[in-house]
Amino acid sequence: MKAPGDSRRRILLLFFLGIGAPSLLLGYLALRGIQNDLALVEQERRNEHRLLSGRIVESLEGQIEGVERSLEGVTDGRNESDPPFSRLLNEFRREAPAVEAAFVLRGDGTVRVLSPPPLFSDHVGQASGGSPNLSAESGELERGRVLELRDGDFRGALQAYRAVLAASADRRVQGEALAAIARVQAKAGASGRAIEAYRRLISEFGELRMARGYPLGVVGRLELSTALLSVGDTIAAQQTWLDLHRGLLRGDWSLTRSEFDFFTARLRESVDAALSGEIASASQAAYRDTLASLAGEETAGRLRTEEHLEFEELASRALSGRLDAAVSRPGSPWTRVSLDAGSRTYSVSVRRSGDGAPSAETPLLGVLFDQGAMIGNVLTPTLAAHATPGAVSWVVRGRDGESILASEEPPNGLVTATASLASDFLPWTLELYRPESRFVETFLTSRRGVYFYAFLLLTGILVFGLTLTARSVTHQLELARMKSDFVSTVSHEFKSPLTAIRQMAEMLQSERVRDDEQRRRYYDVLVEQSERLSTLVDNVLDLARIDEGRYELERIPVDVGELLAEIVERVEHRVHHEGFTIRSEIEDRAPVLNLDATAITQATTNLIDNGVKYSGDSREVVVRGASRNGHFVISVEDFGIGLADEERAKVFERFYRGGSELTRNVKGTGLGLTLVKEIAEAHGGSVAVESEPGSGSIFSIHVPIEAVTEEDHG
Ligand code: ADP
């Protein structure tokens, strides 16, 4: 016969081969399927992100193109020398917030920023238009100057100047003459007339330059303010200064750096001189505010102008060469390049003319993009419009990989797509990210998650099935083992009393008995062994009947006190020759109960027999009978080997036998207590056990006390 461990292993192996292995294979395939699916999702997402980044680049390109086209629209058909040209550029620039400056690239390769107008430049004589041609009228003007400065003949000088003003057709000569007239009138004390003349000079000839190169508009205003002060009109003088300062800040006169410094210094002197004498008033406070804000504007304007001069210098050196090398974009006359100046990168776009080369007549137009404004006004809204928050996170990196703009959700995880923005001309790269945690989330909640859950469920069922099988197999094997144990124990149990009986019977038969005393002892043994045999047979038969459902109680009214006394006496008689005392403590007025006397006798005998069997070194057993809480409790106490906690729970199970060395030395079938329990329950009662290893046990049967009628008793 196979060892139970072997069959168990075999069954589990079969289970594994038949169900486990195919399921595992299935699970593996499912897992691979899910992985493939995930890869597909990932690929999909990458494609999506690539498209998305494409759309963002496209939109950005579109907006830059829009700027270029709007500049074309503003300036087409005009050339630089048109007076309103730089005004048009200013308007264009105000409309296009991402534009830092509009410039021209001349035929000689020089670059000039036209808008915003520079406060000054380092290029001397650029807009002065050269000295006026004074040849024809110079004689007359010179004559006036001699009369005015050498002779002090203001009247004569005025006449001479007026003649020039009336006769000359050259506006510059006229301007010069008018300036002289105003100056003489001021000297002569005719302040009112002088003021009038200066006003006319400013409005009619303001944009011209004098022979010495000073712009009439600037000089005229400075002189006008002096004249106004001399007549005590401080307010008008202040207005004139503000007017002059604004003009200087607008770049009205194309000044050189030294001219700008000179005039602003002069202006400040005059303003300061007038201020020190002034008494504060409400209008003066407003005037001071205006002064302060103009001073601020001037500082900013100087800074900006310096920057643009730097740009001009760099672009003049580098731009033409770069234009030749730059790849032009099909369908657009604009070429975009980025100029690297070390500290910053200029993003510029230049419009090529028909043949591409700039000439003196038609310089090339260019736009310098403001990267900061580009980020704030173009890039940010574009990204906000395209990249849905939550679905995608992104970062825009600068030339050195530094992050210059990022989505609200911090980008982490894997980069799904990168794109260089606006074809390299802006030094930025866009990176799109797949948000890591969200991805798993979406996977679990998406329809693909079903596979995952199905897989989990399958695994769960398998594990559950495997555990159940293992448990049931173990249980069955255990039962089989116990049954086979039982068969061998029972045969053994039968064998020893039978052998004893036979020996005694043979001795008696052969009359080899010494005396009556010995004969009586033999009879005792015969009785004892046959009783043991019959108890054993009763136990086995009753349990078999219980199993088959044929077990029925025959209840009759029984005086339990008497019954217990009989049982004790009988067992005592059987075991006293081994030195055992069975003490009984039965309550005096024990009730009469409806019981199956045979069954209760058997159960109690089993308990007492156990007490004797597992008594160890002690030789005493106590049998008690008492009413308690509506039950009659029959308990048997011994002072023997006792039971461990884990055994106590199992002793009533069928075929269970204690595992300790002490128990194994005692013969038994593992059926006695099972039958006790069945009998107690058949009477509507229960069993209980209290025990302590080494100090003994108390087993008890609790039978409910029911009223016994007279009839029953009878
Ligand atoms: P058996 O006595 O034939 O083995 P039982 O069903 O009567 O079968 O008892 C089951 C097990 O309970 C015993 O093997 C023994 O380990 C334990 N047992 C029963 N009665 C006692 C007792 N009075 N003291 C200690 N152990 C006991």
CSV table of C-alpha atoms in Angstrom, one decimal, residues 60 77 148 207 236 260 291 319 350 407 446 488 527 532 591 626:
chain,number,residue,atom,x,y,z
A,60,LEU,CA,3.6,79.2,-33.5
A,77,GLY,CA,5.0,100.3,-51.6
A,148,GLU,CA,23.4,142.4,-34.6
A,207,GLU,CA,12.4,119.3,-37.9
A,236,ALA,CA,4.1,128.0,-20.4
A,260,PHE,CA,21.3,114.0,-26.8
A,291,LEU,CA,9.0,115.2,-14.7
A,319,LEU,CA,23.3,89.5,-40.8
A,350,VAL,CA,14.3,89.6,-42.7
A,407,SER,CA,2.8,73.1,-17.6
A,446,SER,CA,-10.0,52.1,-19.3
A,488,SER,CA,-5.6,-2.4,12.9
A,527,VAL,CA,-15.7,-11.3,33.3
A,532,ARG,CA,-14.2,-5.0,27.8
A,591,PRO,CA,-33.8,13.3,39.8
A,626,ALA,CA,-25.4,16.7,40.4
